[in-house]
Backbone as a chain_set.jsonl record, in Angstrom:
{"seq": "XXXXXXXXXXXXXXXXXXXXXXXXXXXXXXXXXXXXXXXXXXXXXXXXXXXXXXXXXXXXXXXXXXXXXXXXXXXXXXXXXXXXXXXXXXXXXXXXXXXXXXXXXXXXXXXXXXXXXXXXXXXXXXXXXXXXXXXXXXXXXXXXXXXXXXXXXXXXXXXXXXXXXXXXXXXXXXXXXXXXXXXXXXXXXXXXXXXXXXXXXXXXXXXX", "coords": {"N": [[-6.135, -2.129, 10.526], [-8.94, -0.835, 11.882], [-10.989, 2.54, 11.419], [-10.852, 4.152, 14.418], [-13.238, 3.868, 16.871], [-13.809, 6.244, 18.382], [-13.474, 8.242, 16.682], [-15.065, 8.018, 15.016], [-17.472, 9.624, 14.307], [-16.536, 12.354, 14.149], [-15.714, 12.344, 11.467], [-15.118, 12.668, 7.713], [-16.304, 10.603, 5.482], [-15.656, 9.952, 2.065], [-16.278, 8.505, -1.358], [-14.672, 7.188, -3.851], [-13.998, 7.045, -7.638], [-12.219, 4.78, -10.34], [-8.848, 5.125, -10.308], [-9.202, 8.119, -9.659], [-7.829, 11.584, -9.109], [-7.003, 12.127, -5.891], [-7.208, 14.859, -4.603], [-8.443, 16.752, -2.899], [-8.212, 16.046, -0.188], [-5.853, 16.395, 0.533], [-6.095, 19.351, 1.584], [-5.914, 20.458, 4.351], [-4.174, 19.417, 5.557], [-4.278, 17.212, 8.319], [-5.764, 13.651, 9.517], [-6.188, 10.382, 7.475], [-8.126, 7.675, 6.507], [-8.045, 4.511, 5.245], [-10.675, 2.974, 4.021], [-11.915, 1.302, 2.571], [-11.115, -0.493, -0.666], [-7.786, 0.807, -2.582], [-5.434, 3.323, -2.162], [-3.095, 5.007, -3.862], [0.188, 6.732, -3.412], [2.2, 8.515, -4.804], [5.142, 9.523, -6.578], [6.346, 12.05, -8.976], [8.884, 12.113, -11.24], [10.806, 15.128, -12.558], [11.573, 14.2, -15.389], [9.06, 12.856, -15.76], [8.84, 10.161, -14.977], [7.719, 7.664, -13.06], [7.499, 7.25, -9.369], [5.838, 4.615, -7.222], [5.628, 5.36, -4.197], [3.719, 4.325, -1.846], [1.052, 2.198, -1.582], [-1.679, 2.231, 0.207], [-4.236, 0.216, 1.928], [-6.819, -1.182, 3.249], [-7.935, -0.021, 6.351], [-5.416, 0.905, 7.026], [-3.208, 4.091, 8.607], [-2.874, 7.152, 7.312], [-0.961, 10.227, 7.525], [-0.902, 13.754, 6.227], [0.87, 15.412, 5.483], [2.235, 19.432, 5.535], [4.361, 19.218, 2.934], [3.334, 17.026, 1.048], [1.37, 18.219, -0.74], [2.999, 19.117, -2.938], [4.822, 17.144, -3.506], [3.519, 14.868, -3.678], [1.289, 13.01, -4.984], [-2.06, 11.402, -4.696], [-4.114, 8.801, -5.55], [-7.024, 6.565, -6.048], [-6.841, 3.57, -6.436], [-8.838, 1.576, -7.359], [-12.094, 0.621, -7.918], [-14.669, 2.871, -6.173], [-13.219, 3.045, -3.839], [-12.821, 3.598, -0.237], [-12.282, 6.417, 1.903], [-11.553, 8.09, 4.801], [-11.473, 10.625, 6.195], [-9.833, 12.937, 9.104], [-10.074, 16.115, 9.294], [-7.977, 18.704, 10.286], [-8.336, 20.575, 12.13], [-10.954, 19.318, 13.542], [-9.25, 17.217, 14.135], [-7.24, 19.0, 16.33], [-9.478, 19.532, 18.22], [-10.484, 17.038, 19.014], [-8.153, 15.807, 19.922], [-7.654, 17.439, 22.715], [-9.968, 17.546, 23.82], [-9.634, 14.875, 24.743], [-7.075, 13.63, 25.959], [-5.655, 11.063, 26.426], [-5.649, 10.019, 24.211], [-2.876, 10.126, 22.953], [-1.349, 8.087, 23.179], [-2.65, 5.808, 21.045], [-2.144, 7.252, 19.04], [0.298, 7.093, 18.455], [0.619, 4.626, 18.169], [-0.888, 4.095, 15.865], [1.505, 5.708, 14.193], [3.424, 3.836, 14.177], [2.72, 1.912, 13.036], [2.158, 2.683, 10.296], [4.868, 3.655, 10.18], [6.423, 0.424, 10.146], [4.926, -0.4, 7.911], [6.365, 0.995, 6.085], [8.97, 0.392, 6.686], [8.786, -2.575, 6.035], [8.464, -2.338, 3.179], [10.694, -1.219, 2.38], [12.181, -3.4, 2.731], [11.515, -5.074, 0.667], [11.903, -3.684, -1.169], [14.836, -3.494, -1.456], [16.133, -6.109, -1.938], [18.417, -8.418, -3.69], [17.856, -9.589, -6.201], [15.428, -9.261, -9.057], [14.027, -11.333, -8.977], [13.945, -12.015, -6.898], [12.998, -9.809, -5.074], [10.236, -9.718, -6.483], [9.274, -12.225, -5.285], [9.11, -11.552, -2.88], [7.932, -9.415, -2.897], [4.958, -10.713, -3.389], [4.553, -12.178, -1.342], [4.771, -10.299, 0.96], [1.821, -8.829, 0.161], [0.206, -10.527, -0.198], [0.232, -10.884, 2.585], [-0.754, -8.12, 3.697], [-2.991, -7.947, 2.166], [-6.548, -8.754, 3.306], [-7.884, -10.607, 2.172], [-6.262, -12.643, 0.999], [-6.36, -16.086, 0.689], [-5.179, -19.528, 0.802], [-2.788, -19.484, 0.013], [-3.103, -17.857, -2.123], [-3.273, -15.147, -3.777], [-4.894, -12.322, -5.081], [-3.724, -9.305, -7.207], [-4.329, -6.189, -6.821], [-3.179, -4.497, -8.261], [-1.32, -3.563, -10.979], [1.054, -4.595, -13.376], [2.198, -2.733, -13.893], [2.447, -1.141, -12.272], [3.268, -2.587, -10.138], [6.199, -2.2, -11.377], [6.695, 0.468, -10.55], [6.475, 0.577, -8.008], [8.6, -0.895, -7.154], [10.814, 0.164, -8.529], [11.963, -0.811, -11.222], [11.556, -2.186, -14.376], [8.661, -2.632, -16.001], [8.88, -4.79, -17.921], [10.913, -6.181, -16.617], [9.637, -7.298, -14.363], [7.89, -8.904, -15.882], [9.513, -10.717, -16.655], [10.467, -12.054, -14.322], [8.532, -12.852, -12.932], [7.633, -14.703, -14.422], [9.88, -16.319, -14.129], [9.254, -17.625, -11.636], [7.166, -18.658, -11.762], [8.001, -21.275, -13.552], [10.104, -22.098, -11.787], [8.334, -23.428, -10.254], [7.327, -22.268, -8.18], [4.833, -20.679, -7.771], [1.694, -20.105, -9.357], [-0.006, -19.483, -12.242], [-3.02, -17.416, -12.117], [-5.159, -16.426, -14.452], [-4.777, -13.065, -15.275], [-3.892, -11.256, -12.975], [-4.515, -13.188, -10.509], [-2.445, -14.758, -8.533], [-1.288, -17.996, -7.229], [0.318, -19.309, -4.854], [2.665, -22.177, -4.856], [4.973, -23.235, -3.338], [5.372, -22.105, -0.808], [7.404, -21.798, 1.266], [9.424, -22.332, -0.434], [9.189, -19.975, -1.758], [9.729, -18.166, 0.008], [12.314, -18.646, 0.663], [13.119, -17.707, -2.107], [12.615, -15.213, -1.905], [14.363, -14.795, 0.505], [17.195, -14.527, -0.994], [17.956, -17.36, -0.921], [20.137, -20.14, -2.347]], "CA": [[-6.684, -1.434, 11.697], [-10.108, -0.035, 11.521], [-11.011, 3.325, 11.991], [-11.152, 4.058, 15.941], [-14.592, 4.486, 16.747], [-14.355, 7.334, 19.075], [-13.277, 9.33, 16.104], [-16.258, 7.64, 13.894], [-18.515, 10.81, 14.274], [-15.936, 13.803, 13.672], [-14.756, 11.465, 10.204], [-15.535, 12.66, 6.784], [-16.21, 10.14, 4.6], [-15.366, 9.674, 0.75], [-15.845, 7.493, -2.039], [-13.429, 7.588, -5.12], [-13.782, 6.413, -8.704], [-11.154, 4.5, -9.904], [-7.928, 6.464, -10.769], [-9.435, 9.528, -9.241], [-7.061, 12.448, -7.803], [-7.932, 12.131, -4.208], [-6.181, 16.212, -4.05], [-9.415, 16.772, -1.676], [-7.815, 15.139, 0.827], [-5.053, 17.269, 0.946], [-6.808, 21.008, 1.453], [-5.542, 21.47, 5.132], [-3.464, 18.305, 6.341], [-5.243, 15.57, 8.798], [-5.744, 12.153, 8.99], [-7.127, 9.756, 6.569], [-7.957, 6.166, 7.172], [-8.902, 3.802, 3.984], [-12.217, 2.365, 4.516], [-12.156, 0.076, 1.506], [-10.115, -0.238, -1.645], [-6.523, 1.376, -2.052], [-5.033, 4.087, -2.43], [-1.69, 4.881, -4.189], [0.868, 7.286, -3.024], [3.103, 8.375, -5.824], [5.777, 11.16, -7.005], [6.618, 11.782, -10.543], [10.13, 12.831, -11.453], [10.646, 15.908, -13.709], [11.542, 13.186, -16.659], [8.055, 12.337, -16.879], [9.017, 8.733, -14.486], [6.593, 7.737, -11.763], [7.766, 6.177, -8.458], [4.733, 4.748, -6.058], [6.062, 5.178, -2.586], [3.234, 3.648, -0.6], [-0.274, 1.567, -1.595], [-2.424, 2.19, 1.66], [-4.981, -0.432, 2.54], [-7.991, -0.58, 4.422], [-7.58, -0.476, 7.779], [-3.962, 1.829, 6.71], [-3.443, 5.136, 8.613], [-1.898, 7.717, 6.721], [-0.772, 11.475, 7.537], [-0.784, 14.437, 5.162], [1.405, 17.197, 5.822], [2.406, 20.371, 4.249], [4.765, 18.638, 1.669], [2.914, 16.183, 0.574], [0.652, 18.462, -1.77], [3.988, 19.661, -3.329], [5.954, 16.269, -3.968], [3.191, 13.514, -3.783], [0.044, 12.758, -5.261], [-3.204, 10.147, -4.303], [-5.063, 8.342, -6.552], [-7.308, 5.401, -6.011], [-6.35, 2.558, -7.409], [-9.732, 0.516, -7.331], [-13.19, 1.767, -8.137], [-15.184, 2.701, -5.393], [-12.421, 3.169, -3.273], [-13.575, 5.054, 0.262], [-11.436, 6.859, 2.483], [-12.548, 8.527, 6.143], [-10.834, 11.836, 6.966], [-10.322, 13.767, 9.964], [-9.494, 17.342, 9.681], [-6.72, 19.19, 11.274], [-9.185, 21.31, 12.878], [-11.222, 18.149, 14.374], [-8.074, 16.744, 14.923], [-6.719, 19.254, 17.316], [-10.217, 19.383, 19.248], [-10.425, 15.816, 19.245], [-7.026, 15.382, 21.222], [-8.077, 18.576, 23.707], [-11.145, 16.823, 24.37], [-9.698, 13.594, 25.028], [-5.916, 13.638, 25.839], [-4.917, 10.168, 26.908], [-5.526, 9.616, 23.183], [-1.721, 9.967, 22.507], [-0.708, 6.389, 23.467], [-3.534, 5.22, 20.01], [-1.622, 8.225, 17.596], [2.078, 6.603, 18.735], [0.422, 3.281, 17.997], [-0.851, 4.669, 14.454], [2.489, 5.954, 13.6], [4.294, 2.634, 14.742], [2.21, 1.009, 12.163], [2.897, 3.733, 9.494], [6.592, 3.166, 10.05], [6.355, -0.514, 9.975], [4.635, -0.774, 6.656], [7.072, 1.492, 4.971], [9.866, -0.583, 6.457], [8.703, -3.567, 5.04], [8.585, -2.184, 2.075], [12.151, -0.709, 1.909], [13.021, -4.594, 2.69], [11.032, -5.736, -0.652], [13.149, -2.854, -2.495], [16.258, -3.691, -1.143], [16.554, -7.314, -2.093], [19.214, -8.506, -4.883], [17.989, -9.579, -7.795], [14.558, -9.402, -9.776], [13.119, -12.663, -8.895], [13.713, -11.877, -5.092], [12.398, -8.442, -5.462], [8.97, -10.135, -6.83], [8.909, -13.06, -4.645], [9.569, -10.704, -1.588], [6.476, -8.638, -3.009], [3.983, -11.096, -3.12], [4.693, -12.626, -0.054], [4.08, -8.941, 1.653], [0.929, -8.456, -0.918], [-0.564, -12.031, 0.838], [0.297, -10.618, 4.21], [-1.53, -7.667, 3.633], [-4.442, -8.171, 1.862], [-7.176, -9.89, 4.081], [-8.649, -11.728, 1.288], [-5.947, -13.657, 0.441], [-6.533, -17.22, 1.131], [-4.814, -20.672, 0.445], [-1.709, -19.135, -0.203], [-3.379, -16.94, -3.542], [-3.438, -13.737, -3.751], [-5.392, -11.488, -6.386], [-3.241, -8.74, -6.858], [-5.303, -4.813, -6.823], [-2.253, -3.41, -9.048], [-1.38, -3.916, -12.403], [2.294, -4.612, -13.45], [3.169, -1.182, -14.304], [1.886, -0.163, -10.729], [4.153, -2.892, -9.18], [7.609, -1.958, -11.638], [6.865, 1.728, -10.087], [6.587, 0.39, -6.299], [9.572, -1.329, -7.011], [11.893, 1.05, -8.85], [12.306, -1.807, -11.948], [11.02, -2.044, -15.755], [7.724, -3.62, -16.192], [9.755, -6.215, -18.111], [11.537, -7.237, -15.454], [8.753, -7.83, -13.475], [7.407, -9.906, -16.015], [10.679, -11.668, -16.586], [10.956, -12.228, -12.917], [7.158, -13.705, -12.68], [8.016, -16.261, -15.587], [11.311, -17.337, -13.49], [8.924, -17.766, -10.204], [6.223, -19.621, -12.504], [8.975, -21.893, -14.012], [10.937, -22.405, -10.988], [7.544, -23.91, -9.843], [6.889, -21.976, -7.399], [3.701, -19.84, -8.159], [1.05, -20.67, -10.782], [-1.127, -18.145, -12.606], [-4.563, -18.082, -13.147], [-4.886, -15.056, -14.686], [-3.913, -11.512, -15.306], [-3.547, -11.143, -11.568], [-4.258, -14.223, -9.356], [-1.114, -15.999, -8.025], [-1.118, -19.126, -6.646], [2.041, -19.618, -4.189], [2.55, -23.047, -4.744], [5.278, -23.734, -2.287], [5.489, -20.931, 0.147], [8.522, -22.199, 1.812], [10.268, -21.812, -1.555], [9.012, -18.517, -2.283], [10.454, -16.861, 1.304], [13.523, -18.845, 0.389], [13.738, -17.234, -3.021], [12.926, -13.39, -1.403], [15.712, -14.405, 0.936], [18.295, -15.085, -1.202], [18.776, -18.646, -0.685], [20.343, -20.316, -3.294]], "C": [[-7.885, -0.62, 11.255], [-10.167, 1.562, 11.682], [-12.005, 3.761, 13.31], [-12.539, 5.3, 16.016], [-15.047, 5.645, 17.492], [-13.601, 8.458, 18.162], [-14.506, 9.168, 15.168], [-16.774, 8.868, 13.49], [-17.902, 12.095, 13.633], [-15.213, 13.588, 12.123], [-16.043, 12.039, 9.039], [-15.411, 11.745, 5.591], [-16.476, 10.448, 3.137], [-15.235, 8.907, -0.317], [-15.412, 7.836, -3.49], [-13.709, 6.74, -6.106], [-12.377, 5.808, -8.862], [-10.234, 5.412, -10.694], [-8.357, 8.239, -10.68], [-8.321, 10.335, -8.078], [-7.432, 12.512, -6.791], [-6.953, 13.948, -3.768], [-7.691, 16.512, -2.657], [-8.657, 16.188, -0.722], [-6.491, 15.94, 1.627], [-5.122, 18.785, 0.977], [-6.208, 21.695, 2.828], [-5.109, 20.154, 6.564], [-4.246, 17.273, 7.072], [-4.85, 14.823, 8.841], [-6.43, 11.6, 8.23], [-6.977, 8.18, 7.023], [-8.201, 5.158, 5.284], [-9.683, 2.667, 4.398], [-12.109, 0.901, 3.955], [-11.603, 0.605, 0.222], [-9.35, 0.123, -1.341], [-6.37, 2.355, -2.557], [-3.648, 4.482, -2.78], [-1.167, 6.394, -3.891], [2.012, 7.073, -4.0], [3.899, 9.827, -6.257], [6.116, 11.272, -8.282], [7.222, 12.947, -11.112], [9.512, 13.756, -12.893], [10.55, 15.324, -15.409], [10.082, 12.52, -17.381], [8.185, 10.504, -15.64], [8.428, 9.22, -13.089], [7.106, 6.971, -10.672], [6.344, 6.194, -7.452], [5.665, 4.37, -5.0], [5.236, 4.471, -1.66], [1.356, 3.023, -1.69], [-0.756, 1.573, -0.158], [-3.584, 1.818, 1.236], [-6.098, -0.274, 3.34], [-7.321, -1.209, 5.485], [-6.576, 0.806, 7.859], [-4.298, 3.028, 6.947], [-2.383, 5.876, 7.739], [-2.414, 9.973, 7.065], [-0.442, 12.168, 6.507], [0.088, 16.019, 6.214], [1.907, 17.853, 4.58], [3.068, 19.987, 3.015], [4.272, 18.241, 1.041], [2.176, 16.925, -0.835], [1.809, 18.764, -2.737], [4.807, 18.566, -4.02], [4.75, 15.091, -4.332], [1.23, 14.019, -4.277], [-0.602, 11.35, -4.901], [-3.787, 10.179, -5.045], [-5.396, 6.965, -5.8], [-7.405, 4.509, -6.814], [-7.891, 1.24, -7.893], [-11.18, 1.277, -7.54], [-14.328, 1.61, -6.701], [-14.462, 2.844, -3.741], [-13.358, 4.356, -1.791], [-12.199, 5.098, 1.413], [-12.522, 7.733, 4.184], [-11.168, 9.555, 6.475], [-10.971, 12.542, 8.039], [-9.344, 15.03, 9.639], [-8.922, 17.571, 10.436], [-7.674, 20.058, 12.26], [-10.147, 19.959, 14.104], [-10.18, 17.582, 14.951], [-7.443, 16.973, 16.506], [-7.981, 19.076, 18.457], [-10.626, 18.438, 19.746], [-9.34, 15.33, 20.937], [-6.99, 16.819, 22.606], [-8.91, 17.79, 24.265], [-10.697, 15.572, 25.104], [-7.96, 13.169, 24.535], [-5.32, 12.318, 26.137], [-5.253, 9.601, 25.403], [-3.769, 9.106, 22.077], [-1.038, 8.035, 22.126], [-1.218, 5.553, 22.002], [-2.962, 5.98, 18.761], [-0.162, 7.326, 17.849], [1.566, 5.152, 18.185], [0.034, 3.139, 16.539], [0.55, 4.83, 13.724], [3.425, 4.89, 13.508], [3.719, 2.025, 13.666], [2.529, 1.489, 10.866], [4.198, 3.17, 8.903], [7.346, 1.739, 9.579], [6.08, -0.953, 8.525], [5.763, -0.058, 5.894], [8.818, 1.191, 5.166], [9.933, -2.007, 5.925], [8.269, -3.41, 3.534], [9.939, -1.457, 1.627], [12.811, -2.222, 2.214], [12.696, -5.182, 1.312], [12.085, -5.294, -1.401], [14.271, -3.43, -2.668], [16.752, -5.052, -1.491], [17.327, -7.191, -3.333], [18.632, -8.419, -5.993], [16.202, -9.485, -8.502], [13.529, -10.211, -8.855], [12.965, -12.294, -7.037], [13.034, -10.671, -4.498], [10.477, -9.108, -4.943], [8.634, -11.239, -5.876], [8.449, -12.405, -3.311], [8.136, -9.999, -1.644], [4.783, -9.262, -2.911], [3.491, -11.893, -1.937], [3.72, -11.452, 0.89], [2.122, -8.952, 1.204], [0.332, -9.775, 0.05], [-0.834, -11.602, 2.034], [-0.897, -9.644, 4.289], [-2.718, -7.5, 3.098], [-5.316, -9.661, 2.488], [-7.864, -10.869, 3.217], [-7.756, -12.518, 0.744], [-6.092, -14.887, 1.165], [-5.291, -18.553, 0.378], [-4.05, -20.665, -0.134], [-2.005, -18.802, -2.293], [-3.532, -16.009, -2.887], [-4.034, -13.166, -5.317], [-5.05, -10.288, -6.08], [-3.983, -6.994, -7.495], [-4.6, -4.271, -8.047], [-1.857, -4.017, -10.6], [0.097, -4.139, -12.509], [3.389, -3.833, -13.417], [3.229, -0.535, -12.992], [3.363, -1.322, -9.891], [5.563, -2.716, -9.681], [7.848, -0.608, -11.101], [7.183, 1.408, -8.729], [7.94, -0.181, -6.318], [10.882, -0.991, -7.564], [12.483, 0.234, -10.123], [11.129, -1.31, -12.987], [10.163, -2.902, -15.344], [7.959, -4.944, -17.106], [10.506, -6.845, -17.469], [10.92, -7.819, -14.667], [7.838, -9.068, -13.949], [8.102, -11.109, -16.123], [10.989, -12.668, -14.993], [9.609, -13.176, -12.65], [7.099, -14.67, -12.998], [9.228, -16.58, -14.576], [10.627, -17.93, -12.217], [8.18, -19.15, -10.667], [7.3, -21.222, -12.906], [9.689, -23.01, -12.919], [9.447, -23.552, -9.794], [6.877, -23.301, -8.51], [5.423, -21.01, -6.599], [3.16, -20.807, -9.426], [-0.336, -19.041, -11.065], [-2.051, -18.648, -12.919], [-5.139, -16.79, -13.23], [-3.626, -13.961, -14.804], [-2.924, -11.42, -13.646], [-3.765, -11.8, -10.453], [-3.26, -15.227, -9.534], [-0.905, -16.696, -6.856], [0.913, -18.955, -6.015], [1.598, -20.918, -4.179], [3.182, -23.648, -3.9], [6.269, -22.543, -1.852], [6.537, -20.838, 0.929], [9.859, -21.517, 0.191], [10.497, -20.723, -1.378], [9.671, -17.637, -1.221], [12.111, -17.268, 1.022], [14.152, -17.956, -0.887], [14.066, -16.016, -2.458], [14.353, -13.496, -0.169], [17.124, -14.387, 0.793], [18.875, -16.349, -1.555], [19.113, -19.031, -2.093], [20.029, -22.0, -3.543]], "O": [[-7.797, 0.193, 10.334], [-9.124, 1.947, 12.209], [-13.234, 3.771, 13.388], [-12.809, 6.45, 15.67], [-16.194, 6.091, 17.446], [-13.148, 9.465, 18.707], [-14.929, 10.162, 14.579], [-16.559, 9.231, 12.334], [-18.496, 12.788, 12.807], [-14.394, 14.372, 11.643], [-17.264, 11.983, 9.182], [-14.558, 11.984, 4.736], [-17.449, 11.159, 2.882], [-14.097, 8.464, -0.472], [-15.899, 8.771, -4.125], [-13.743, 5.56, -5.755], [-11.472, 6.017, -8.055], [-10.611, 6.247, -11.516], [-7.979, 9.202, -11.348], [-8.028, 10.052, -6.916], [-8.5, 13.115, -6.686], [-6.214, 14.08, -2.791], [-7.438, 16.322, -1.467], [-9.059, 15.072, -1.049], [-6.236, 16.044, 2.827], [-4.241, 19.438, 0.418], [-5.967, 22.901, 2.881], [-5.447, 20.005, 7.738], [-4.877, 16.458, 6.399], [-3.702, 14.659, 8.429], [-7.518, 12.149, 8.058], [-6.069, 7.636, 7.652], [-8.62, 5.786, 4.312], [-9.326, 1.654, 5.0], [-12.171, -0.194, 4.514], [-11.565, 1.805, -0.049], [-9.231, 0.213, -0.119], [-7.088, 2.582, -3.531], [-2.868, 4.267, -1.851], [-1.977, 7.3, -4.085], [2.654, 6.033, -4.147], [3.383, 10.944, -6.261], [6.176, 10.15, -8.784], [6.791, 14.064, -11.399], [8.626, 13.562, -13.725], [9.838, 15.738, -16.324], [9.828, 12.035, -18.484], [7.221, 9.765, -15.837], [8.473, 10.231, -12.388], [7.215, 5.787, -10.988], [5.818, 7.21, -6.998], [6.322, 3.331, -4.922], [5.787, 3.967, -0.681], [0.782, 3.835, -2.416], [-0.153, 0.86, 0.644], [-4.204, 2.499, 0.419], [-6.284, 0.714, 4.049], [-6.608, -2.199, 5.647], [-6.844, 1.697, 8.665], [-5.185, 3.566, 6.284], [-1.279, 5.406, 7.466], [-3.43, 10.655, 6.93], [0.267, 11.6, 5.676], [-0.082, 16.934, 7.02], [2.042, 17.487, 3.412], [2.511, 20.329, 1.972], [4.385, 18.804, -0.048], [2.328, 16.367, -1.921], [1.294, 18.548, -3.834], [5.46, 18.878, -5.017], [5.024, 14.363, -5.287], [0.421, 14.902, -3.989], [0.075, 10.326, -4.808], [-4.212, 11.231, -5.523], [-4.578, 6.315, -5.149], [-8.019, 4.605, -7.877], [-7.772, 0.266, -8.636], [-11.283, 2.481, -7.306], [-14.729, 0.528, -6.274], [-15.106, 2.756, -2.696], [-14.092, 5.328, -1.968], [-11.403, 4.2, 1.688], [-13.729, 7.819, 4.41], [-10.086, 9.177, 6.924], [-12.115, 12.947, 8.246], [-8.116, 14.978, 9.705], [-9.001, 16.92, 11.478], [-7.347, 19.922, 13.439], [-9.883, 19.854, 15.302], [-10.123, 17.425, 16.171], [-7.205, 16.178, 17.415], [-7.677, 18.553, 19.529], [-11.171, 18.534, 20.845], [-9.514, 14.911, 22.081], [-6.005, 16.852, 23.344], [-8.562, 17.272, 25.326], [-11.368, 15.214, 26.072], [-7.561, 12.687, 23.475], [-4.097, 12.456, 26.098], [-5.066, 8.384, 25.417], [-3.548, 8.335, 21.143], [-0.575, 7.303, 21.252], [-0.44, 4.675, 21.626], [-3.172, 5.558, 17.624], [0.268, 6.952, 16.758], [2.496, 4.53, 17.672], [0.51, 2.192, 15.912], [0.764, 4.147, 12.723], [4.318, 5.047, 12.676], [4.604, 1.324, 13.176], [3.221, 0.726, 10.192], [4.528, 2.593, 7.867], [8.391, 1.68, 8.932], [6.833, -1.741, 7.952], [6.113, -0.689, 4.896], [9.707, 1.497, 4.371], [10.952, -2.519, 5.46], [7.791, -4.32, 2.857], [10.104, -1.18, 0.439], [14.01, -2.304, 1.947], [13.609, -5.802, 0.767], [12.913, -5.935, -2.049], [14.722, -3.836, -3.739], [17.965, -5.175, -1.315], [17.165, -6.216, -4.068], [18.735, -7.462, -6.759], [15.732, -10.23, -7.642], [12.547, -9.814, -8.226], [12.002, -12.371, -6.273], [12.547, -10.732, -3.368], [9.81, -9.059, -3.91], [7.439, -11.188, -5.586], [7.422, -12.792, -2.753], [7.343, -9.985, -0.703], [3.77, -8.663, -2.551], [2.328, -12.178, -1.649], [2.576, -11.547, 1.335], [1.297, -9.095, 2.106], [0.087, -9.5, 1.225], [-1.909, -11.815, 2.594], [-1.947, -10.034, 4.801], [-3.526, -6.801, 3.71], [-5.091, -10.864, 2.361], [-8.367, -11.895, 3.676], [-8.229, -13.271, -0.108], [-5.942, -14.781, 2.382], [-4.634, -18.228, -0.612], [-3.986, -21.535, -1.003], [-1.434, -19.261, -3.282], [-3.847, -15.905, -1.702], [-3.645, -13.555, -6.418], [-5.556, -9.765, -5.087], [-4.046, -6.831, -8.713], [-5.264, -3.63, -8.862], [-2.358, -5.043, -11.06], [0.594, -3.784, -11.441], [4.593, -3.902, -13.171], [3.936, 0.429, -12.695], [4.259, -0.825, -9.209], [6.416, -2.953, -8.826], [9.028, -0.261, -11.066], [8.173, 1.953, -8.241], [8.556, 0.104, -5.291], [11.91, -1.596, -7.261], [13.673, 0.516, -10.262], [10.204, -0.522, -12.789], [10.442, -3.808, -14.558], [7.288, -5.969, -16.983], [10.796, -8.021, -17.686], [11.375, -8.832, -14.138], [7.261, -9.896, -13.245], [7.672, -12.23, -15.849], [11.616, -13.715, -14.826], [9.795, -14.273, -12.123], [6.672, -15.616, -12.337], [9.11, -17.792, -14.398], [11.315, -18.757, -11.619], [8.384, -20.288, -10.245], [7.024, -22.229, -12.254], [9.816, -24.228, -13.045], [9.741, -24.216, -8.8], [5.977, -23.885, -7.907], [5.142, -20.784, -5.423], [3.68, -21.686, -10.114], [-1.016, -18.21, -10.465], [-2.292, -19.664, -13.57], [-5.547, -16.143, -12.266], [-2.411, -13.917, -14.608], [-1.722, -11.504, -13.396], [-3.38, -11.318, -9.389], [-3.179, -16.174, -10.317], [-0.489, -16.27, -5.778], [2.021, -18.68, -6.477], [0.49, -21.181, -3.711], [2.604, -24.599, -3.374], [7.366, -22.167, -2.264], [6.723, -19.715, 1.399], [10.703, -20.631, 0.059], [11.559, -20.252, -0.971], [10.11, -16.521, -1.501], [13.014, -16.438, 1.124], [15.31, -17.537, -0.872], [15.214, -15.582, -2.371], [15.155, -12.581, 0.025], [18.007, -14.302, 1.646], [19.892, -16.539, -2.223], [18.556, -18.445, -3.022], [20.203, -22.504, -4.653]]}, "num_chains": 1, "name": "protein.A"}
């Protein structure tokens, strides 16, 4: 989803090196949109262990409230990364100005909700291999550049054993069983060929 052009004007844009703290972003709540590149959403237990809770997308709205500076940190994951903020202050005079706006924030949050239930379905699968199959499936869905059932994936391995609550050896263990099982092919670090896409929803669902 782009960002809606009758906020275009009151939007502060931002562009981010890569692996840059995006804490700017969080100074006094808002919205943020991601323009281009991603952005990772991540918490990182007292132990020193990192979980990413959310990769947001362009197009991807995302709210900051008071917690967030407290439990979660943003970093962009890509270089060049840009983001489009609206202040809480624009915010409120925005929806004063122009109240039948509600129906387009409920339609924001619906999308919100959506992405971070299909990503508690990736988590939730049994075993490894269904985990990873389950993930690149999603990862296809959402990124508009994938084509011809490839995907070139933004994140690195370590970024997807954090999104997924698993050792970065399992993830590679799990990649080799997909590769193997014929169902993917690598060409590269990070482009994966789905070779038969039927398979691959069969593996994320279980089938046996």
């Amino acid at each position: 989803m782009d960002v809606p052009p009758e906020l275009d004007a009151a939007m502060t844009f931002t562009r981010w090196r890569r692996e840059e703290d995006c804490a700017a972003l969080l100074t006094d709540g808002g919205l943020c949109w991601v323009v281009s590149g991603i952005i990772r959403k991540c918490a990182v237990h007292e132990s020193g262990q990192r979980r990413i809770v959310d990769l947001i997308m362009p197009g991807d709205f995302f709210a900051l409230g008071p917690a967030d500076a407290r439990t979660f940190s943003f970093q962009a994951v890509t270089e060049g990364t840009v983001t489009a903020r609206l202040t809480q202050r624009n915010l409120n005079r925005f929806i004063t100005e122009n109240p039948g706006v509600y129906c387009m924030f409920y339609r924001l949050a619906c999308n919100v909700i959506a992405r971070l239930e299909e990503q508690l379905l990736v988590q939730g699968r049994t075993t490894a291999a269904e985990k990873i199959a389950a993930y690149l499936l999603l990862m296809s869905t959402r990124l508009s550049g994938a084509q011809d059932g490839a995907v070139v994936l933004p994140v690195s391995r370590y970024d997807i054993a954090d999104h997924l609550g698993i050792a970065v050896e399992t993830v590679s263990r799990a990649i080799t069983e997909l590769r193997r099982a014929g169902l993917i092919h690598l060409d590269g670090p990070r482009r994966i060929e789905m070779t038969d896409a039927r398979g691959m929803q069969r593996k994320a669902d279980g089938a046996r």
